[in-house]
Amino acid sequence: MNNIQKTKPTIYLDMDECVCDFMSAYYRVEPLIDTPKKFHTMVMEHKIFTGLDWMPHGTDLVEALERLHASVHVEMLSSLGTYTPEVAEEAKRQKTEWLQKKFIRWPANFVNSWAEKHRYASPTSILIDDRHDTCRSWREAGGIAIEYRDENIYEMLDLISTSVQHIIDKGTTQ
């Protein structure tokens, strides 16, 4: 008797610039300034993460991942952008609130910096993230990374489907 077991990949989805439009909101206030003090102010005073708009194709991406539900696990993986404890906690609270308001119920994982995301990488994990450095370190840690570009949504969705199928095919045992 053949016992076929299929591997169920985990997709880790970044929030900022994949699902929600952080950069537009961030640079709306003091467009030429990008400092830790500005980030602190944007989180603590402006509550930036609670009112972010969707990326133009953010809902398309989320809906496509919802349709893959039977063959993948999906989790959010987002950077808090700081190592300052009180700012990190507030950013986490705001991001969680945003996800809840948008009815995104996948488990949410948070790291202090993009440089820590690779700790979640495995041969059966796929990262969808807009940062080149994050994707590179994810691949170096043994996972599959898709460098997301919202303007290329249909190409991105094809890459996601191909990557999921690759893991399933590779992990199928008899």
Tab-separated table of C-alpha atoms in Angstrom:
chain	number	residue	atom	x	y	z
A	1	MET	CA	0.000	0.000	0.000
A	2	ASN	CA	1.330	3.410	-0.967
A	3	ASN	CA	1.108	6.044	1.701
A	4	ILE	CA	1.464	9.432	0.004
A	5	GLN	CA	2.005	12.362	2.302
A	6	LYS	CA	2.208	15.838	0.842
A	7	THR	CA	4.225	18.601	2.421
A	8	LYS	CA	2.141	21.666	3.242
A	9	PRO	CA	4.295	24.781	2.743
A	10	THR	CA	4.119	27.809	4.998
A	11	ILE	CA	3.903	31.195	3.329
A	12	TYR	CA	5.163	34.109	5.418
A	13	LEU	CA	3.697	37.376	4.142
A	14	ASP	CA	5.233	40.746	4.891
A	15	MET	CA	2.828	43.575	5.683
A	16	ASP	CA	4.491	46.853	4.730
A	17	GLU	CA	4.651	47.430	0.963
A	18	CYS	CA	3.151	44.007	0.227
A	19	VAL	CA	-0.276	44.296	1.820
A	20	CYS	CA	-0.384	47.840	3.202
A	21	ASP	CA	1.142	51.086	1.934
A	22	PHE	CA	3.557	52.161	4.654
A	23	MET	CA	5.848	54.349	2.542
A	24	SER	CA	3.165	56.769	1.324
A	25	ALA	CA	1.980	57.376	4.878
A	26	TYR	CA	5.521	57.650	6.250
A	27	TYR	CA	6.724	60.205	3.712
A	28	ARG	CA	3.512	62.250	3.820
A	29	VAL	CA	4.941	63.777	7.019
A	30	GLU	CA	8.340	65.458	6.528
A	31	PRO	CA	9.042	63.766	3.171
A	32	LEU	CA	12.816	64.277	3.138
A	33	ILE	CA	13.503	63.070	6.647
A	34	ASP	CA	14.073	59.434	7.593
A	35	THR	CA	15.501	59.071	11.086
A	36	PRO	CA	14.871	56.891	14.142
A	37	LYS	CA	13.323	59.963	15.806
A	38	LYS	CA	10.874	60.392	12.934
A	39	PHE	CA	9.928	56.701	13.079
A	40	HIS	CA	9.402	57.021	16.852
A	41	THR	CA	7.129	60.036	16.302
A	42	MET	CA	5.207	58.353	13.486
A	43	VAL	CA	4.476	55.314	15.669
A	44	MET	CA	3.952	56.917	19.063
A	45	GLU	CA	2.188	60.166	18.076
A	46	HIS	CA	0.733	59.618	14.603
A	47	LYS	CA	-0.191	55.932	15.173
A	48	ILE	CA	0.932	55.322	11.599
A	49	PHE	CA	0.231	51.601	11.348
A	50	THR	CA	-3.459	51.787	12.305
A	51	GLY	CA	-4.514	53.914	9.346
A	52	LEU	CA	-2.456	52.542	6.471
A	53	ASP	CA	-4.102	52.141	3.090
A	54	TRP	CA	-4.003	48.859	1.217
A	55	MET	CA	-1.362	48.509	-1.458
A	56	PRO	CA	-3.091	48.828	-4.863
A	57	HIS	CA	-3.135	45.020	-5.215
A	58	GLY	CA	-2.967	44.128	-1.517
A	59	THR	CA	-6.470	42.690	-1.424
A	60	ASP	CA	-5.748	40.665	-4.589
A	61	LEU	CA	-2.701	39.172	-2.888
A	62	VAL	CA	-4.589	38.322	0.303
A	63	GLU	CA	-7.499	36.812	-1.642
A	64	ALA	CA	-5.130	34.706	-3.767
A	65	LEU	CA	-3.470	33.346	-0.616
A	66	GLU	CA	-6.899	32.624	0.874
A	67	ARG	CA	-7.697	30.517	-2.202
A	68	LEU	CA	-4.516	28.482	-1.593
A	69	HIS	CA	-5.701	27.710	1.950
A	70	ALA	CA	-6.097	23.965	1.377
A	71	SER	CA	-2.507	23.535	0.218
A	72	VAL	CA	-0.586	26.063	2.381
A	73	HIS	CA	-0.357	27.605	5.819
A	74	VAL	CA	-0.225	31.409	5.698
A	75	GLU	CA	1.224	33.603	8.428
A	76	MET	CA	2.139	37.259	8.570
A	77	LEU	CA	5.790	38.116	9.235
A	78	SER	CA	6.375	41.796	9.837
A	79	SER	CA	9.188	43.951	11.126
A	80	LEU	CA	8.447	46.391	13.927
A	81	GLY	CA	11.243	48.634	12.683
A	82	THR	CA	12.843	49.254	16.066
A	83	TYR	CA	14.632	47.747	19.039
A	84	THR	CA	13.189	50.355	21.422
A	85	PRO	CA	10.799	48.267	23.563
A	86	GLU	CA	7.973	50.780	23.979
A	87	VAL	CA	7.981	51.736	20.278
A	88	ALA	CA	8.117	48.054	19.266
A	89	GLU	CA	5.147	47.200	21.504
A	90	GLU	CA	3.136	50.104	20.126
A	91	ALA	CA	3.986	49.187	16.515
A	92	LYS	CA	2.948	45.586	17.227
A	93	ARG	CA	-0.340	46.755	18.745
A	94	GLN	CA	-1.056	49.005	15.765
A	95	LYS	CA	-0.181	46.362	13.169
A	96	THR	CA	-2.341	43.806	14.954
A	97	GLU	CA	-5.207	46.307	14.997
A	98	TRP	CA	-4.791	46.936	11.255
A	99	LEU	CA	-4.892	43.207	10.504
A	100	GLN	CA	-8.020	42.785	12.615
A	101	LYS	CA	-9.766	45.743	10.946
A	102	LYS	CA	-8.993	44.239	7.536
A	103	PHE	CA	-10.207	40.771	8.635
A	104	ILE	CA	-6.823	39.143	8.109
A	105	ARG	CA	-6.892	36.323	10.644
A	106	TRP	CA	-3.665	34.508	9.863
A	107	PRO	CA	-1.193	34.138	12.722
A	108	ALA	CA	0.967	37.257	13.013
A	109	ASN	CA	4.679	37.065	13.763
A	110	PHE	CA	6.716	40.156	14.550
A	111	VAL	CA	10.461	40.757	14.593
A	112	ASN	CA	12.284	43.925	15.590
A	113	SER	CA	14.159	44.227	12.294
A	114	TRP	CA	13.937	42.842	8.770
A	115	ALA	CA	17.347	41.261	9.443
A	116	GLU	CA	15.697	38.781	11.859
A	117	LYS	CA	13.131	37.350	9.448
A	118	HIS	CA	15.479	34.648	8.161
A	119	ARG	CA	15.025	32.822	11.490
A	120	TYR	CA	11.656	31.623	10.164
A	121	ALA	CA	13.136	30.185	6.940
A	122	SER	CA	13.033	26.475	6.182
A	123	PRO	CA	13.028	24.322	3.048
A	124	THR	CA	9.215	24.270	3.168
A	125	SER	CA	8.711	28.002	3.730
A	126	ILE	CA	8.111	30.809	1.284
A	127	LEU	CA	8.636	34.462	2.160
A	128	ILE	CA	6.786	37.171	0.249
A	129	ASP	CA	8.603	40.424	1.014
A	130	ASP	CA	9.448	43.647	-0.808
A	131	ARG	CA	13.000	43.987	0.577
A	132	HIS	CA	15.832	42.541	-1.474
A	133	ASP	CA	18.094	42.077	1.579
A	134	THR	CA	15.379	40.214	3.472
A	135	CYS	CA	14.769	37.881	0.537
A	136	ARG	CA	18.489	37.264	0.099
A	137	SER	CA	19.015	36.325	3.758
A	138	TRP	CA	15.875	34.114	3.648
A	139	ARG	CA	17.284	32.186	0.677
A	140	GLU	CA	20.666	31.873	2.399
A	141	ALA	CA	18.842	30.344	5.383
A	142	GLY	CA	17.298	27.681	3.131
A	143	GLY	CA	13.848	29.045	2.281
A	144	ILE	CA	12.214	30.255	-0.910
A	145	ALA	CA	11.780	34.027	-1.161
A	146	ILE	CA	9.690	36.032	-3.586
A	147	GLU	CA	10.730	39.656	-3.875
A	148	TYR	CA	7.299	41.221	-4.098
A	149	ARG	CA	6.433	44.040	-6.484
A	150	ASP	CA	2.819	45.168	-6.256
A	151	GLU	CA	2.813	46.527	-9.817
A	152	ASN	CA	3.631	43.006	-11.078
A	153	ILE	CA	0.825	41.286	-9.150
A	154	TYR	CA	0.022	38.644	-11.772
A	155	GLU	CA	3.677	37.672	-12.162
A	156	MET	CA	3.920	37.531	-8.358
A	157	LEU	CA	0.866	35.250	-8.102
A	158	ASP	CA	2.377	32.906	-10.711
A	159	LEU	CA	5.647	32.795	-8.743
A	160	ILE	CA	3.762	31.997	-5.539
A	161	SER	CA	1.814	29.156	-7.172
A	162	THR	CA	4.960	27.729	-8.776
A	163	SER	CA	6.870	27.916	-5.470
A	164	VAL	CA	4.057	26.205	-3.556
A	165	GLN	CA	3.852	23.435	-6.145
A	166	HIS	CA	7.645	22.998	-6.055
A	167	ILE	CA	7.601	22.402	-2.298
A	168	ILE	CA	4.641	20.044	-2.539
A	169	ASP	CA	6.230	18.046	-5.380
A	170	LYS	CA	9.592	17.910	-3.633
A	171	GLY	CA	8.034	16.869	-0.318
A	172	THR	CA	5.679	14.203	-1.604
A	173	THR	CA	6.802	10.817	-0.312
A	174	GLN	CA	5.635	7.364	-1.223
